[in-house]
GROMACS .gro file of C-alpha atoms in nm:
model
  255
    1UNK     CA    1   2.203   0.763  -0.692
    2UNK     CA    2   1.859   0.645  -0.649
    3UNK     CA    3   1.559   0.893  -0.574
    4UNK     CA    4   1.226   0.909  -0.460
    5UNK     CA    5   0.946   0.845  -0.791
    6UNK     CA    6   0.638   1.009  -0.913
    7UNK     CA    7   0.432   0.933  -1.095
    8UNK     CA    8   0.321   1.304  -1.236
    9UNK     CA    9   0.192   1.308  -1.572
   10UNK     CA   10   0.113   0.979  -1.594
   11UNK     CA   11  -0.169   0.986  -1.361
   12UNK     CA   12  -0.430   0.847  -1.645
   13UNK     CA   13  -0.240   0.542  -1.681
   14UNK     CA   14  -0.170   0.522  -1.292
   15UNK     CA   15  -0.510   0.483  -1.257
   16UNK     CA   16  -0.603   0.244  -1.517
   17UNK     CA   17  -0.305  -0.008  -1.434
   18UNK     CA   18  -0.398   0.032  -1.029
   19UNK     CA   19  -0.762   0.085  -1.001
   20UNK     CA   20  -0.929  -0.021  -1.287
   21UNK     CA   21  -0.803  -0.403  -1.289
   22UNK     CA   22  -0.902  -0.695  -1.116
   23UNK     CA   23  -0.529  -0.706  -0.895
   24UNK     CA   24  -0.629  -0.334  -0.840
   25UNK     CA   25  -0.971  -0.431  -0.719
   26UNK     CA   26  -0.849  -0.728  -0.491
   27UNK     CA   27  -0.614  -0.506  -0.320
   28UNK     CA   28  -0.906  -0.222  -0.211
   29UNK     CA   29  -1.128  -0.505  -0.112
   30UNK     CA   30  -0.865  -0.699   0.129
   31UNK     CA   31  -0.726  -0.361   0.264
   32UNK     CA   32  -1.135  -0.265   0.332
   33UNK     CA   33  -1.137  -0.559   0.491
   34UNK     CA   34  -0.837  -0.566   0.706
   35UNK     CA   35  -0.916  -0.172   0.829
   36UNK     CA   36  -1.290  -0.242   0.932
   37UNK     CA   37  -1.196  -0.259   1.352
   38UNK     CA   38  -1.032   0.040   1.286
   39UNK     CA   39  -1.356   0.216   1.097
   40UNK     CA   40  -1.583   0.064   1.371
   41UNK     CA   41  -1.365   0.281   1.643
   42UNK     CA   42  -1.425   0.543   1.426
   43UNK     CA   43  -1.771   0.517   1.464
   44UNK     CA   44  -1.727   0.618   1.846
   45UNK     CA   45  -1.473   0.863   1.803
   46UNK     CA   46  -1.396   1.039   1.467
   47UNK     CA   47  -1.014   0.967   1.368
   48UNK     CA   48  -0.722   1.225   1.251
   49UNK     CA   49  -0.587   1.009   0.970
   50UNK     CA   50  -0.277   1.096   0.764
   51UNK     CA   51  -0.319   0.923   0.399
   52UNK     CA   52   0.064   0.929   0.277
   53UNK     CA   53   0.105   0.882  -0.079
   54UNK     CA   54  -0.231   0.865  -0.074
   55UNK     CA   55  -0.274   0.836  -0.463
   56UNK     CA   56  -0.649   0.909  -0.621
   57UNK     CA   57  -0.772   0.865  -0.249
   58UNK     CA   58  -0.987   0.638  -0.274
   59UNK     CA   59  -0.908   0.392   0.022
   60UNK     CA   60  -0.915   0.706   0.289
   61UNK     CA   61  -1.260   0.792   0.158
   62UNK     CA   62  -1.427   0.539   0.392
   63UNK     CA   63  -1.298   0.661   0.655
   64UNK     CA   64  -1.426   1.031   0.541
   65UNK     CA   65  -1.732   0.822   0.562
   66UNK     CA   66  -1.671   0.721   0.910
   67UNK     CA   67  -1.681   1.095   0.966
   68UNK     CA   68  -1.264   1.104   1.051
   69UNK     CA   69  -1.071   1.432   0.907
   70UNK     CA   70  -0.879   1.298   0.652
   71UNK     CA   71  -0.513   1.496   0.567
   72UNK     CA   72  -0.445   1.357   0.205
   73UNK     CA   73  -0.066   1.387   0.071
   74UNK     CA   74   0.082   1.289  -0.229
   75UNK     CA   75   0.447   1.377  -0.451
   76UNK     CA   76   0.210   1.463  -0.765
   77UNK     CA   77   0.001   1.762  -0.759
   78UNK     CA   78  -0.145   1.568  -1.070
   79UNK     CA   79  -0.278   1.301  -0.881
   80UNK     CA   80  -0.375   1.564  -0.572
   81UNK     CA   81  -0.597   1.735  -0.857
   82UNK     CA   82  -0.774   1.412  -0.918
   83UNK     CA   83  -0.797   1.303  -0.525
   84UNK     CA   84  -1.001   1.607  -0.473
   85UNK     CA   85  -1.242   1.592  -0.767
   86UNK     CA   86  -1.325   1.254  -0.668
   87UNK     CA   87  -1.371   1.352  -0.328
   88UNK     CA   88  -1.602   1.641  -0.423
   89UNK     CA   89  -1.801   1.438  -0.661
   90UNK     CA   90  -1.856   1.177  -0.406
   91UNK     CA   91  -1.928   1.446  -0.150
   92UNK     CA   92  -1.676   1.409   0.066
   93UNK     CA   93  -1.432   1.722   0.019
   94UNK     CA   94  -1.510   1.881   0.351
   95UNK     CA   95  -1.333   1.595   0.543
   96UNK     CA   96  -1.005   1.643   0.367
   97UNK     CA   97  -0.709   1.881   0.405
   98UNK     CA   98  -0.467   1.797   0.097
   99UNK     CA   99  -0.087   1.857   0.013
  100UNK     CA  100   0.159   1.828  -0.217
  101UNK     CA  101   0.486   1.698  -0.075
  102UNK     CA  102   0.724   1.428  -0.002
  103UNK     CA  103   0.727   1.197   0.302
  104UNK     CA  104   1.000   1.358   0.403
  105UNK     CA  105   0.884   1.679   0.476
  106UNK     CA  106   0.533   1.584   0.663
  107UNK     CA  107   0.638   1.593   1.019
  108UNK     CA  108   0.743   2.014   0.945
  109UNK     CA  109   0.510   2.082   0.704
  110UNK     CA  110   0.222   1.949   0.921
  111UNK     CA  111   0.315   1.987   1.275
  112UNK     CA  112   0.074   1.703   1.443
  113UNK     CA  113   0.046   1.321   1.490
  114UNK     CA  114  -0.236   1.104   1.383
  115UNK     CA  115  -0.457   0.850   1.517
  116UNK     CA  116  -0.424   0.649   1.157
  117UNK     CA  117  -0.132   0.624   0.908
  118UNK     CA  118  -0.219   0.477   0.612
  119UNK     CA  119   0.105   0.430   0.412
  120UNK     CA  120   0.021   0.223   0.099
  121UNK     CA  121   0.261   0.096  -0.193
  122UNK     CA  122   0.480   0.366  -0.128
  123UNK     CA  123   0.816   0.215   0.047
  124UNK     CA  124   0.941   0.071  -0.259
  125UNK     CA  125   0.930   0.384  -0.467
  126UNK     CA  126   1.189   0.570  -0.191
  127UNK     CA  127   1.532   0.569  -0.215
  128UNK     CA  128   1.504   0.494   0.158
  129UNK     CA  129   1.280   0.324   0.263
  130UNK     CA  130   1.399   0.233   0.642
  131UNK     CA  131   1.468   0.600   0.721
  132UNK     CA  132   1.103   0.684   0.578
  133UNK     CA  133   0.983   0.394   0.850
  134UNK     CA  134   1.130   0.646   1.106
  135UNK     CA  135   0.913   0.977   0.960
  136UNK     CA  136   0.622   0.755   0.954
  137UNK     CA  137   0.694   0.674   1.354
  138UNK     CA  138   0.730   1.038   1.409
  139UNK     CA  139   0.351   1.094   1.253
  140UNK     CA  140   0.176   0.807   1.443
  141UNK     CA  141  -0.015   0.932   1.758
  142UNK     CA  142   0.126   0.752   2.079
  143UNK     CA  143  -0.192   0.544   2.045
  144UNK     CA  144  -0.184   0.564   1.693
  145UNK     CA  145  -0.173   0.278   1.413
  146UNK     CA  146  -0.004   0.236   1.080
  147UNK     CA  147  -0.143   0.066   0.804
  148UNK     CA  148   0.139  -0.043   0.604
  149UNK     CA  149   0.174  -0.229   0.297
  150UNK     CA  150   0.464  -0.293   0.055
  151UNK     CA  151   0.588  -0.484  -0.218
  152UNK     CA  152   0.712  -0.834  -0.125
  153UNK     CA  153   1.040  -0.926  -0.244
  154UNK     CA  154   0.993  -1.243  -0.188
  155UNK     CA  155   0.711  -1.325  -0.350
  156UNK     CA  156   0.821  -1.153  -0.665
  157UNK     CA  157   1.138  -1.423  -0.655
  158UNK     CA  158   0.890  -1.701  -0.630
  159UNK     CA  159   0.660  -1.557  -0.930
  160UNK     CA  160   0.994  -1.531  -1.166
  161UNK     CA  161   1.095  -1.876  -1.091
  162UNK     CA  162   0.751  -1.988  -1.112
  163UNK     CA  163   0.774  -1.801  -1.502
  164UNK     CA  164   1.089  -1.931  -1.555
  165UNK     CA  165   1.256  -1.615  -1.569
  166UNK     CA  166   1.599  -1.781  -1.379
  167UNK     CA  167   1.831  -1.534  -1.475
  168UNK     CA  168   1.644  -1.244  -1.375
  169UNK     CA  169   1.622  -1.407  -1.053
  170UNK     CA  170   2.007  -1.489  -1.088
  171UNK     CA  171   2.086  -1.119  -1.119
  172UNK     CA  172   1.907  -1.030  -0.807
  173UNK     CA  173   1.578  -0.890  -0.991
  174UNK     CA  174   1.776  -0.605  -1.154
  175UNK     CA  175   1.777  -0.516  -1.548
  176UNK     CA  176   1.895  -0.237  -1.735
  177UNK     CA  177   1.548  -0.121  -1.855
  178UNK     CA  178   1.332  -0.075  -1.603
  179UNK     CA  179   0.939  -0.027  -1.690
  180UNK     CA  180   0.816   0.251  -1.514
  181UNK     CA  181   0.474   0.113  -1.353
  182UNK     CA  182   0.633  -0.163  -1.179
  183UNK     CA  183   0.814  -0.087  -0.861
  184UNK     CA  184   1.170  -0.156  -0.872
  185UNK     CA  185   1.269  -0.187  -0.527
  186UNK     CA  186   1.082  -0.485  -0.348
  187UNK     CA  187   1.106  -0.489  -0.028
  188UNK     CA  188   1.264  -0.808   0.208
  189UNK     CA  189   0.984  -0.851   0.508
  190UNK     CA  190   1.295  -0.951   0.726
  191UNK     CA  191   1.467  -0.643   0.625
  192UNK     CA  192   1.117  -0.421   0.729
  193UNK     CA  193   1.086  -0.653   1.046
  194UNK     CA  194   1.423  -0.538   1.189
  195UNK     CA  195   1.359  -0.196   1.112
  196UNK     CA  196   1.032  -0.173   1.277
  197UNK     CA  197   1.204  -0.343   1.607
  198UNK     CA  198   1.451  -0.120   1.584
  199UNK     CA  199   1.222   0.176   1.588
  200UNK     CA  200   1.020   0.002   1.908
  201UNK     CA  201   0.704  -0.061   1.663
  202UNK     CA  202   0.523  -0.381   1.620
  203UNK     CA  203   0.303  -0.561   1.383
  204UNK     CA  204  -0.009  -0.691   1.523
  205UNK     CA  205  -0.170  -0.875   1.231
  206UNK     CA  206   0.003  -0.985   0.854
  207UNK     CA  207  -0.199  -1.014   0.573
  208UNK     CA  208  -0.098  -1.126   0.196
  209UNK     CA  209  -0.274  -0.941  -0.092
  210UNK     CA  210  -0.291  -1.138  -0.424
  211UNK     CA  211  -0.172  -1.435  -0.284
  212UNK     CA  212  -0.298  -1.591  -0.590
  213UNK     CA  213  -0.388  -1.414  -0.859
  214UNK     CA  214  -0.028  -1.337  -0.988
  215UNK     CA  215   0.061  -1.692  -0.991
  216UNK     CA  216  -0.197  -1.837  -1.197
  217UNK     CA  217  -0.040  -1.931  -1.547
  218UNK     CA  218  -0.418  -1.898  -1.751
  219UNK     CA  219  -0.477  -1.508  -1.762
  220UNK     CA  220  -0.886  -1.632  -1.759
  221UNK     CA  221  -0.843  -1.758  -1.413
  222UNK     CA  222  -0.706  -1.399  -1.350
  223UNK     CA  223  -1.060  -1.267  -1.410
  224UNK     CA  224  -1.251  -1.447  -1.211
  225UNK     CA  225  -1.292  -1.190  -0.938
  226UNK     CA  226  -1.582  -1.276  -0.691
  227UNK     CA  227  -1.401  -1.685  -0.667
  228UNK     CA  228  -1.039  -1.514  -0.637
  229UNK     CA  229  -1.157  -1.273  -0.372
  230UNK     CA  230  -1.297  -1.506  -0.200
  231UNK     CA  231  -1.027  -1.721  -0.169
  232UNK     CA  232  -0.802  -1.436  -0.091
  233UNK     CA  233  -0.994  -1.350   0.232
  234UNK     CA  234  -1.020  -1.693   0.335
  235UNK     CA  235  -0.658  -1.770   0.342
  236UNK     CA  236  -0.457  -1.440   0.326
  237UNK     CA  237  -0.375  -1.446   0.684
  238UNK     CA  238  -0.267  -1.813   0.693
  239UNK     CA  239   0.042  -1.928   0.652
  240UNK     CA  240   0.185  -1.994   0.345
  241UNK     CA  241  -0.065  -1.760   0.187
  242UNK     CA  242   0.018  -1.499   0.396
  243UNK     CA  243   0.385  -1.467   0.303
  244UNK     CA  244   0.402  -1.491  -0.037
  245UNK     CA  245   0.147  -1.218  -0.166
  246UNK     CA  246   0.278  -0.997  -0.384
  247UNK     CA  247   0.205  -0.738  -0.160
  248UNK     CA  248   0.256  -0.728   0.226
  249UNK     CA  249  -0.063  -0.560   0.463
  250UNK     CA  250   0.053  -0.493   0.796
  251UNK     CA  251  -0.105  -0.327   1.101
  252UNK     CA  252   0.167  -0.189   1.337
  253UNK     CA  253   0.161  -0.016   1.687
  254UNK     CA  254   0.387   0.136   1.924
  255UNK     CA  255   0.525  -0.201   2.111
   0.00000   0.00000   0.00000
């Protein structure tokens, strides 16, 4: 039986592989992007938001910024240790309450809803992901908004057959040695479309991140940041682009 990963004692390496590459750098800087109406509001009224699996933190810290009251969470208390001293060092401490736990237990352990869920490569870690859709319903404010984003099944098909790898594709994207920083549960936007209907929720604007980058066979091209990004925010909320990034952005409401 499956369960829920974390990535305690690794939290060095978590940060190198996220943050500290180019991929890792496109994704802050289309996610900044995609969440400035949401800072702007902020700007009139400060914002409870609820950063789940909220890693080193340091997406929520604009909207510390903003002045909101951040509640940071996270599996590891590793990577909760390193959330805060980046927080403190940037100055920012005061608007964050943090906790160590699992999705699962949120709705107990912190007996409110929030104006902003921010929910961020996290879905395809669970072992179930559609009932942790339904926790992250019960946190959401009845005016509230989740930020969402998730690994694309999809798109990782089309980057193995791109590679060549056909008979990884064959096999349904499963092998028997998994490598531990990649996520190995990718999830099928259908799938997360019917789940969010069923839960009355609705997506008001789809964005791809890394619509490019991972498909480009010269790993030079892949460093190219300032062209890449800009091509990434011109097109990652047109379609094609915006369906086969390797990760899925989505802003959802209460339909």
């Amino acid at each position: 039986m499956s369960s829920d990963h974390s990535f305690e004692g690794i939290t060095g390496k978590f940060s190198r592989n996220i943050y500290a590459t180019n991929k890792g750098k496109l994704r802050l800087a289309v996610l900044q992007r995609d969440l400035q109406p949401w800072l702007d509001a902020a700007q009139h009224k400060p914002l409870r938001v609820l950063d789940v699996g909220g890693g080193m933190g340091q997406l929520s810290q604009m909207f510390a910024r903003a002045g909101c009251h951040v509640t940071h969470t996270d599996i590891s208390p590793e990577i909760v240790a390193e959330a805060k001293v980046l927080h403190e060092r940037e100055g920012l401490a005061a608007h964050y309450q943090y906790h160590v736990a699992p999705l699962q237990q949120l709705p107990d352990l912190l007996q409110q809803r929030f104006d902003v869920v921010l929910c961020h490569a996290v879905l395809e870690w669970l072992a179930d992901p559609q009932q942790a859709l339904v926790t992250l319903k019960q946190l959401m404010a009845p005016a509230g908004q989740l930020s969402l984003m998730f690994y694309n099944r999809d798109a990782k098909i089309l980057a193995n057959i791109i590679f060549g790898n056909f008979d990884y594709v064959q096999a349904d994207l499963k092998v028997k040695k998994t490598v531990r920083m990649s996520p190995q549960q990718p999830l099928s936007p259908a799938d997360v479309v019917q789940w969010l209907a069923k839960l009355g929720l609705r997506v008001t604007q789809k964005t791809g991140v890394r619509c490019f980058h991972d498909y480009l066979r010269n790993r030079e091209d892949q460093q190219r940041f300032d062209e890449l990004l800009a091509l990434e925010l011109r097109y990652n909320q047109q379609s094609p682009f915006v369906d086969i990034g390797r990760y899925l952005h989505w802003q959802i409401k209460h339909a």
